[in-house]
PDB file of C-alpha atoms in Angstrom:
ATOM      1  CA  MET A1358      52.584 -11.207   5.693  1.00 45.00           C
ATOM      2  CA  VAL A1359      51.023  -8.295   3.783  1.00 44.00           C
ATOM      3  CA  THR A1360      49.106  -5.756   5.712  1.00 47.00           C
ATOM      4  CA  GLY A1361      46.698  -3.051   4.422  1.00 46.00           C
ATOM      5  CA  GLN A1362      45.053  -5.368   1.706  1.00 45.00           C
ATOM      6  CA  ARG A1363      41.775  -4.174   1.180  1.00 48.00           C
ATOM      7  CA  GLY A1364      39.172  -6.882   1.582  1.00 41.00           C
ATOM      8  CA  ARG A1365      36.329  -7.770  -0.493  1.00 39.00           C
ATOM      9  CA  PRO A1366      33.587  -5.372   0.033  1.00 46.00           C
ATOM     10  CA  ARG A1367      30.570  -6.230   2.321  1.00 47.00           C
ATOM     11  CA  SER A1368      27.803  -7.803   0.275  1.00 57.00           C
ATOM     12  CA  PHE A1369      25.071  -5.543  -0.298  1.00 68.00           C
ATOM     13  CA  ASP A1370      21.788  -6.172   1.732  1.00 87.00           C
ATOM     14  CA  ARG A1371      18.909  -5.599  -1.187  1.00 89.00           C
ATOM     15  CA  ASP A1372      16.400  -6.435   1.376  1.00 91.00           C
ATOM     16  CA  ALA A1373      17.527  -3.872   3.816  1.00 93.00           C
ATOM     17  CA  ALA A1374      17.931  -1.207   1.026  1.00 93.00           C
ATOM     18  CA  LEU A1375      14.443  -1.943  -0.005  1.00 95.00           C
ATOM     19  CA  ASP A1376      13.145  -1.368   3.214  1.00 94.00           C
ATOM     20  CA  LYS A1377      14.858   1.989   3.931  1.00 95.00           C
ATOM     21  CA  ALA A1378      13.596   3.125   0.137  1.00 96.00           C
ATOM     22  CA  MET A1379      10.049   2.128   1.188  1.00 95.00           C
ATOM     23  CA  THR A1380      10.091   3.984   4.321  1.00 95.00           C
ATOM     24  CA  ALA A1381      11.452   7.037   2.306  1.00 95.00           C
ATOM     25  CA  PHE A1382       8.689   6.749  -0.506  1.00 94.00           C
ATOM     26  CA  TRP A1383       6.017   6.067   2.131  1.00 94.00           C
ATOM     27  CA  GLU A1384       6.785   9.108   4.194  1.00 93.00           C
ATOM     28  CA  ARG A1385       7.344  11.528   1.321  1.00 92.00           C
ATOM     29  CA  GLY A1386       5.577  10.071  -1.717  1.00 91.00           C
ATOM     30  CA  TYR A1387       7.203   9.232  -5.038  1.00 92.00           C
ATOM     31  CA  GLU A1388       7.768  12.829  -6.314  1.00 90.00           C
ATOM     32  CA  ALA A1389       8.984  14.447  -3.351  1.00 91.00           C
ATOM     33  CA  THR A1390      11.571  11.436  -2.608  1.00 94.00           C
ATOM     34  CA  SER A1391      14.836  12.336  -4.399  1.00 94.00           C
ATOM     35  CA  ILE A1392      17.795  10.198  -5.242  1.00 95.00           C
ATOM     36  CA  SER A1393      19.548  12.236  -2.611  1.00 95.00           C
ATOM     37  CA  ASP A1394      16.989  11.023   0.007  1.00 95.00           C
ATOM     38  CA  LEU A1395      17.265   7.761  -1.118  1.00 96.00           C
ATOM     39  CA  THR A1396      21.111   7.479  -1.093  1.00 94.00           C
ATOM     40  CA  ALA A1397      20.954   8.960   2.183  1.00 94.00           C
ATOM     41  CA  SER A1398      18.431   6.481   3.805  1.00 93.00           C
ATOM     42  CA  ILE A1399      19.956   3.513   2.161  1.00 93.00           C
ATOM     43  CA  GLY A1400      23.396   4.466   3.021  1.00 91.00           C
ATOM     44  CA  ILE A1401      24.864   4.109  -0.510  1.00 91.00           C
ATOM     45  CA  SER A1402      26.159   6.155  -3.428  1.00 91.00           C
ATOM     46  CA  ALA A1403      24.280   7.262  -6.413  1.00 93.00           C
ATOM     47  CA  PRO A1404      26.167   5.131  -8.597  1.00 93.00           C
ATOM     48  CA  SER A1405      25.739   1.978  -6.281  1.00 91.00           C
ATOM     49  CA  LEU A1406      22.035   2.873  -6.069  1.00 92.00           C
ATOM     50  CA  TYR A1407      21.639   2.948  -9.986  1.00 93.00           C
ATOM     51  CA  ALA A1408      23.853  -0.259 -10.338  1.00 92.00           C
ATOM     52  CA  ALA A1409      21.630  -2.117  -7.917  1.00 92.00           C
ATOM     53  CA  PHE A1410      18.238  -0.907  -8.734  1.00 94.00           C
ATOM     54  CA  GLY A1411      18.547   0.666 -12.305  1.00 92.00           C
ATOM     55  CA  ASP A1412      16.870   4.275 -11.360  1.00 93.00           C
ATOM     56  CA  LYS A1413      14.450   5.632  -9.083  1.00 94.00           C
ATOM     57  CA  ARG A1414      11.124   4.468 -11.008  1.00 93.00           C
ATOM     58  CA  LYS A1415      12.684   1.060 -10.855  1.00 94.00           C
ATOM     59  CA  LEU A1416      13.345   1.003  -7.326  1.00 96.00           C
ATOM     60  CA  PHE A1417      10.030   2.413  -6.680  1.00 94.00           C
ATOM     61  CA  ASP A1418       8.454  -0.392  -8.565  1.00 94.00           C
ATOM     62  CA  GLU A1419      10.184  -2.851  -6.402  1.00 95.00           C
ATOM     63  CA  VAL A1420       9.433  -1.347  -3.314  1.00 95.00           C
ATOM     64  CA  VAL A1421       5.812  -1.095  -4.186  1.00 93.00           C
ATOM     65  CA  VAL A1422       5.742  -5.070  -4.664  1.00 93.00           C
ATOM     66  CA  VAL A1423       7.692  -5.507  -1.364  1.00 94.00           C
ATOM     67  CA  TYR A1424       5.197  -3.023   0.305  1.00 94.00           C
ATOM     68  CA  GLY A1425       2.212  -5.128  -1.111  1.00 90.00           C
ATOM     69  CA  SER A1426       3.486  -8.435   0.471  1.00 90.00           C
ATOM     70  CA  ARG A1427       4.054  -6.950   3.761  1.00 90.00           C
ATOM     71  CA  TYR A1428       1.342  -4.353   4.240  1.00 90.00           C
ATOM     72  CA  GLY A1429      -1.214  -4.502   1.495  1.00 84.00           C
ATOM     73  CA  ASP A1430      -2.036  -8.153   1.429  1.00 87.00           C
ATOM     74  CA  PHE A1431      -4.772  -8.036   4.375  1.00 92.00           C
ATOM     75  CA  ALA A1432      -7.240  -7.105   1.756  1.00 92.00           C
ATOM     76  CA  GLY A1433      -6.621 -10.203  -0.502  1.00 91.00           C
ATOM     77  CA  VAL A1434      -6.281 -12.593   2.491  1.00 94.00           C
ATOM     78  CA  ALA A1435      -9.617 -11.188   4.144  1.00 96.00           C
ATOM     79  CA  LEU A1436     -11.550 -11.491   0.659  1.00 95.00           C
ATOM     80  CA  ALA A1437     -10.345 -14.964   0.557  1.00 94.00           C
ATOM     81  CA  GLU A1438     -10.841 -16.115   3.696  1.00 97.00           C
ATOM     82  CA  GLU A1439     -14.119 -14.492   4.838  1.00 97.00           C
ATOM     83  CA  PRO A1440     -17.539 -16.289   4.086  1.00 97.00           C
ATOM     84  CA  THR A1441     -19.135 -12.985   2.647  1.00 97.00           C
ATOM     85  CA  ALA A1442     -18.215 -10.096   1.361  1.00 97.00           C
ATOM     86  CA  ARG A1443     -19.548  -7.799   4.147  1.00 97.00           C
ATOM     87  CA  ALA A1444     -17.403  -9.789   6.399  1.00 98.00           C
ATOM     88  CA  ALA A1445     -14.460  -9.439   4.282  1.00 97.00           C
ATOM     89  CA  VAL A1446     -14.842  -5.754   3.849  1.00 97.00           C
ATOM     90  CA  ALA A1447     -15.582  -5.300   7.768  1.00 97.00           C
ATOM     91  CA  ARG A1448     -12.441  -7.032   8.475  1.00 98.00           C
ATOM     92  CA  ILE A1449     -10.695  -4.952   5.757  1.00 97.00           C
ATOM     93  CA  LEU A1450     -11.576  -1.776   7.347  1.00 97.00           C
ATOM     94  CA  ARG A1451     -10.654  -2.771  10.909  1.00 97.00           C
ATOM     95  CA  GLU A1452      -7.314  -4.017   9.469  1.00 97.00           C
ATOM     96  CA  ALA A1453      -6.598  -0.922   7.722  1.00 97.00           C
ATOM     97  CA  ALA A1454      -7.187   0.903  10.900  1.00 98.00           C
ATOM     98  CA  GLU A1455      -4.587  -1.020  12.659  1.00 97.00           C
ATOM     99  CA  VAL A1456      -1.997  -1.266   9.582  1.00 96.00           C
ATOM    100  CA  TYR A1457      -2.353   2.731   8.541  1.00 97.00           C
ATOM    101  CA  THR A1458      -1.956   3.920  12.289  1.00 98.00           C
ATOM    102  CA  ASP A1459       0.877   1.202  13.299  1.00 97.00           C
ATOM    103  CA  PRO A1460       3.995   3.417  14.582  1.00 96.00           C
ATOM    104  CA  ALA A1461       6.372   0.825  13.366  1.00 95.00           C
ATOM    105  CA  HIS A1462       6.072   2.501   9.887  1.00 95.00           C
ATOM    106  CA  PRO A1463       4.797   5.550   8.226  1.00 95.00           C
ATOM    107  CA  PRO A1464       1.028   6.273   8.473  1.00 96.00           C
ATOM    108  CA  GLY A1465      -1.437   5.513   5.810  1.00 95.00           C
ATOM    109  CA  CYS A1466      -1.248   3.557   2.810  1.00 93.00           C
ATOM    110  CA  MET A1467       1.676   3.831   0.359  1.00 92.00           C
ATOM    111  CA  VAL A1468       0.033   3.003  -2.656  1.00 89.00           C
ATOM    112  CA  ILE A1469      -2.516   5.615  -1.797  1.00 88.00           C
ATOM    113  CA  SER A1470      -0.099   8.079  -0.750  1.00 86.00           C
ATOM    114  CA  ALA A1471       2.694   7.731  -2.821  1.00 84.00           C
ATOM    115  CA  ALA A1472       0.868   8.826  -5.827  1.00 76.00           C
ATOM    116  CA  ILE A1473      -0.377  12.118  -4.488  1.00 75.00           C
ATOM    117  CA  ASN A1474       1.120  15.127  -6.573  1.00 73.00           C
ATOM    118  CA  THR A1475       3.285  13.101  -8.839  1.00 80.00           C
ATOM    119  CA  THR A1476       3.983  14.330 -12.101  1.00 83.00           C
ATOM    120  CA  SER A1477       5.042  10.959 -13.658  1.00 85.00           C
ATOM    121  CA  GLU A1478       2.043   9.924 -15.339  1.00 88.00           C
ATOM    122  CA  GLU A1479       3.746   6.223 -15.299  1.00 89.00           C
ATOM    123  CA  VAL A1480       3.802   6.170 -11.691  1.00 89.00           C
ATOM    124  CA  ALA A1481       0.168   7.256 -11.189  1.00 87.00           C
ATOM    125  CA  GLN A1482      -1.045   5.326 -13.717  1.00 90.00           C
ATOM    126  CA  ALA A1483       0.911   1.931 -11.976  1.00 89.00           C
ATOM    127  CA  LEU A1484      -0.391   2.909  -8.659  1.00 88.00           C
ATOM    128  CA  ARG A1485      -4.101   3.720 -10.150  1.00 89.00           C
ATOM    129  CA  GLU A1486      -4.000   0.113 -11.679  1.00 92.00           C
ATOM    130  CA  ARG A1487      -3.211  -1.342  -8.176  1.00 89.00           C
ATOM    131  CA  ARG A1488      -5.923   0.646  -6.568  1.00 91.00           C
ATOM    132  CA  ASN A1489      -8.481  -0.480  -9.483  1.00 93.00           C
ATOM    133  CA  THR A1490      -7.594  -4.078  -9.231  1.00 93.00           C
ATOM    134  CA  SER A1491      -8.612  -4.002  -5.487  1.00 92.00           C
ATOM    135  CA  LEU A1492     -11.863  -2.582  -6.516  1.00 95.00           C
ATOM    136  CA  GLU A1493     -12.368  -5.084  -9.041  1.00 96.00           C
ATOM    137  CA  LEU A1494     -11.625  -7.896  -6.636  1.00 95.00           C
ATOM    138  CA  PHE A1495     -14.158  -6.262  -4.149  1.00 96.00           C
ATOM    139  CA  GLU A1496     -16.748  -6.038  -7.108  1.00 97.00           C
ATOM    140  CA  ARG A1497     -16.451  -9.613  -7.796  1.00 97.00           C
ATOM    141  CA  ARG A1498     -16.855 -10.654  -4.348  1.00 97.00           C
ATOM    142  CA  ILE A1499     -19.704  -8.502  -3.972  1.00 98.00           C
ATOM    143  CA  ARG A1500     -21.554  -9.865  -7.231  1.00 98.00           C
ATOM    144  CA  ALA A1501     -20.989 -13.609  -5.888  1.00 97.00           C
ATOM    145  CA  ASP A1502     -23.044 -12.654  -2.946  1.00 98.00           C
ATOM    146  CA  VAL A1503     -25.599 -10.976  -5.087  1.00 98.00           C
ATOM    147  CA  ALA A1504     -25.384 -14.370  -7.309  1.00 98.00           C
ATOM    148  CA  THR A1505     -25.904 -16.645  -4.328  1.00 97.00           C
ATOM    149  CA  GLY A1506     -28.715 -14.544  -2.452  1.00 97.00           C
ATOM    150  CA  VAL A1507     -26.647 -13.207   0.285  1.00 97.00           C
ATOM    151  CA  LEU A1508     -27.152  -9.717  -0.695  1.00 97.00           C
ATOM    152  CA  PRO A1509     -30.322  -8.344  -2.570  1.00 97.00           C
ATOM    153  CA  ALA A1510     -30.520  -8.814  -6.294  1.00 97.00           C
ATOM    154  CA  ASP A1511     -30.731  -5.067  -6.764  1.00 97.00           C
ATOM    155  CA  THR A1512     -27.172  -4.317  -4.867  1.00 97.00           C
ATOM    156  CA  ASP A1513     -25.134  -2.053  -7.246  1.00 97.00           C
ATOM    157  CA  ALA A1514     -21.866  -4.092  -6.636  1.00 98.00           C
ATOM    158  CA  ARG A1515     -19.705  -1.506  -8.526  1.00 98.00           C
ATOM    159  CA  ALA A1516     -20.929   1.418  -6.307  1.00 97.00           C
ATOM    160  CA  LEU A1517     -20.746  -0.608  -3.136  1.00 97.00           C
ATOM    161  CA  ALA A1518     -17.056  -1.536  -4.177  1.00 97.00           C
ATOM    162  CA  ARG A1519     -16.185   2.049  -4.905  1.00 97.00           C
ATOM    163  CA  TYR A1520     -17.841   3.093  -1.591  1.00 97.00           C
ATOM    164  CA  ALA A1521     -15.464   0.436   0.219  1.00 97.00           C
ATOM    165  CA  GLY A1522     -12.274   1.718  -1.586  1.00 96.00           C
ATOM    166  CA  ALA A1523     -13.404   5.375  -0.893  1.00 96.00           C
ATOM    167  CA  VAL A1524     -13.694   4.639   2.776  1.00 97.00           C
ATOM    168  CA  LEU A1525      -9.897   3.064   2.713  1.00 96.00           C
ATOM    169  CA  GLN A1526      -8.430   5.847   0.870  1.00 94.00           C
ATOM    170  CA  GLY A1527      -9.995   8.385   3.271  1.00 96.00           C
ATOM    171  CA  MET A1528      -8.666   6.346   6.265  1.00 97.00           C
ATOM    172  CA  SER A1529      -5.211   6.394   4.771  1.00 96.00           C
ATOM    173  CA  GLN A1530      -5.417  10.153   4.546  1.00 95.00           C
ATOM    174  CA  GLN A1531      -7.150  10.574   8.085  1.00 97.00           C
ATOM    175  CA  SER A1532      -4.141   8.342   9.575  1.00 97.00           C
ATOM    176  CA  ARG A1533      -1.528  10.748   7.878  1.00 95.00           C
ATOM    177  CA  ASP A1534      -3.482  13.618   9.449  1.00 96.00           C
ATOM    178  CA  GLY A1535      -3.286  12.073  12.812  1.00 97.00           C
ATOM    179  CA  ALA A1536      -6.272   9.989  13.336  1.00 98.00           C
ATOM    180  CA  THR A1537      -5.908   7.102  15.923  1.00 98.00           C
ATOM    181  CA  ARG A1538      -6.609   3.540  15.305  1.00 98.00           C
ATOM    182  CA  GLU A1539      -9.822   4.012  17.388  1.00 98.00           C
ATOM    183  CA  GLU A1540     -10.986   6.820  15.390  1.00 98.00           C
ATOM    184  CA  LEU A1541     -10.473   4.827  12.202  1.00 98.00           C
ATOM    185  CA  GLU A1542     -12.153   1.801  13.854  1.00 98.00           C
ATOM    186  CA  ALA A1543     -15.083   3.962  14.272  1.00 98.00           C
ATOM    187  CA  VAL A1544     -15.081   5.118  10.759  1.00 98.00           C
ATOM    188  CA  ALA A1545     -14.879   1.574   9.793  1.00 97.00           C
ATOM    189  CA  GLU A1546     -18.014   0.684  11.953  1.00 97.00           C
ATOM    190  CA  ARG A1547     -20.035   3.632  10.547  1.00 97.00           C
ATOM    191  CA  ALA A1548     -19.002   2.946   7.054  1.00 97.00           C
ATOM    192  CA  LEU A1549     -20.564  -0.820   7.482  1.00 96.00           C
ATOM    193  CA  LEU A1550     -23.866   0.756   8.350  1.00 96.00           C
ATOM    194  CA  ALA A1551     -24.394   1.394   4.821  1.00 92.00           C
ATOM    195  CA  TRP A1552     -24.006  -2.182   3.644  1.00 93.00           C
ATOM    196  CA  PRO A1553     -27.229  -3.497   2.218  1.00 92.00           C
TER     197      PRO A1553
END
């Protein structure tokens, strides 16, 4: 019997690595999260990180997809399920208050906060496009309610969609600054008073 043989290395848990990288990016943002931060949080060497994910930007792109599927889909679901744009936005704002303050993960929205102070125009643009896509979905839903008479004919759908987006972005930052779920729920209720 031969002893001391090296066994096959344990398989790499890509999902667990993405979770840890997501937390690092969510806490620090894209720019401030270094490769050494990522390797320390994931528990792998830099060469292993590059072999598994390519580079920091490619890893971040994967993390954004994972984040969207776990924490960012509540807006799309509400827009699809609620009978009116107002009901959808009300639900989105209430759920944002819950998600943004959940102690199980960093506060706020990663897609909003990760772009702050980044010098990478590619990263900033990719995140901007994701946020703008959400605004387009809001606007489309509002326009549908205008077309069916649920909202007044003179409703400025674009401005109302931007308003909802601005409230969400503000709630994200407020949660990072320590606002509680209850405080953000109060913001959501006040924001709905502006709805036509």
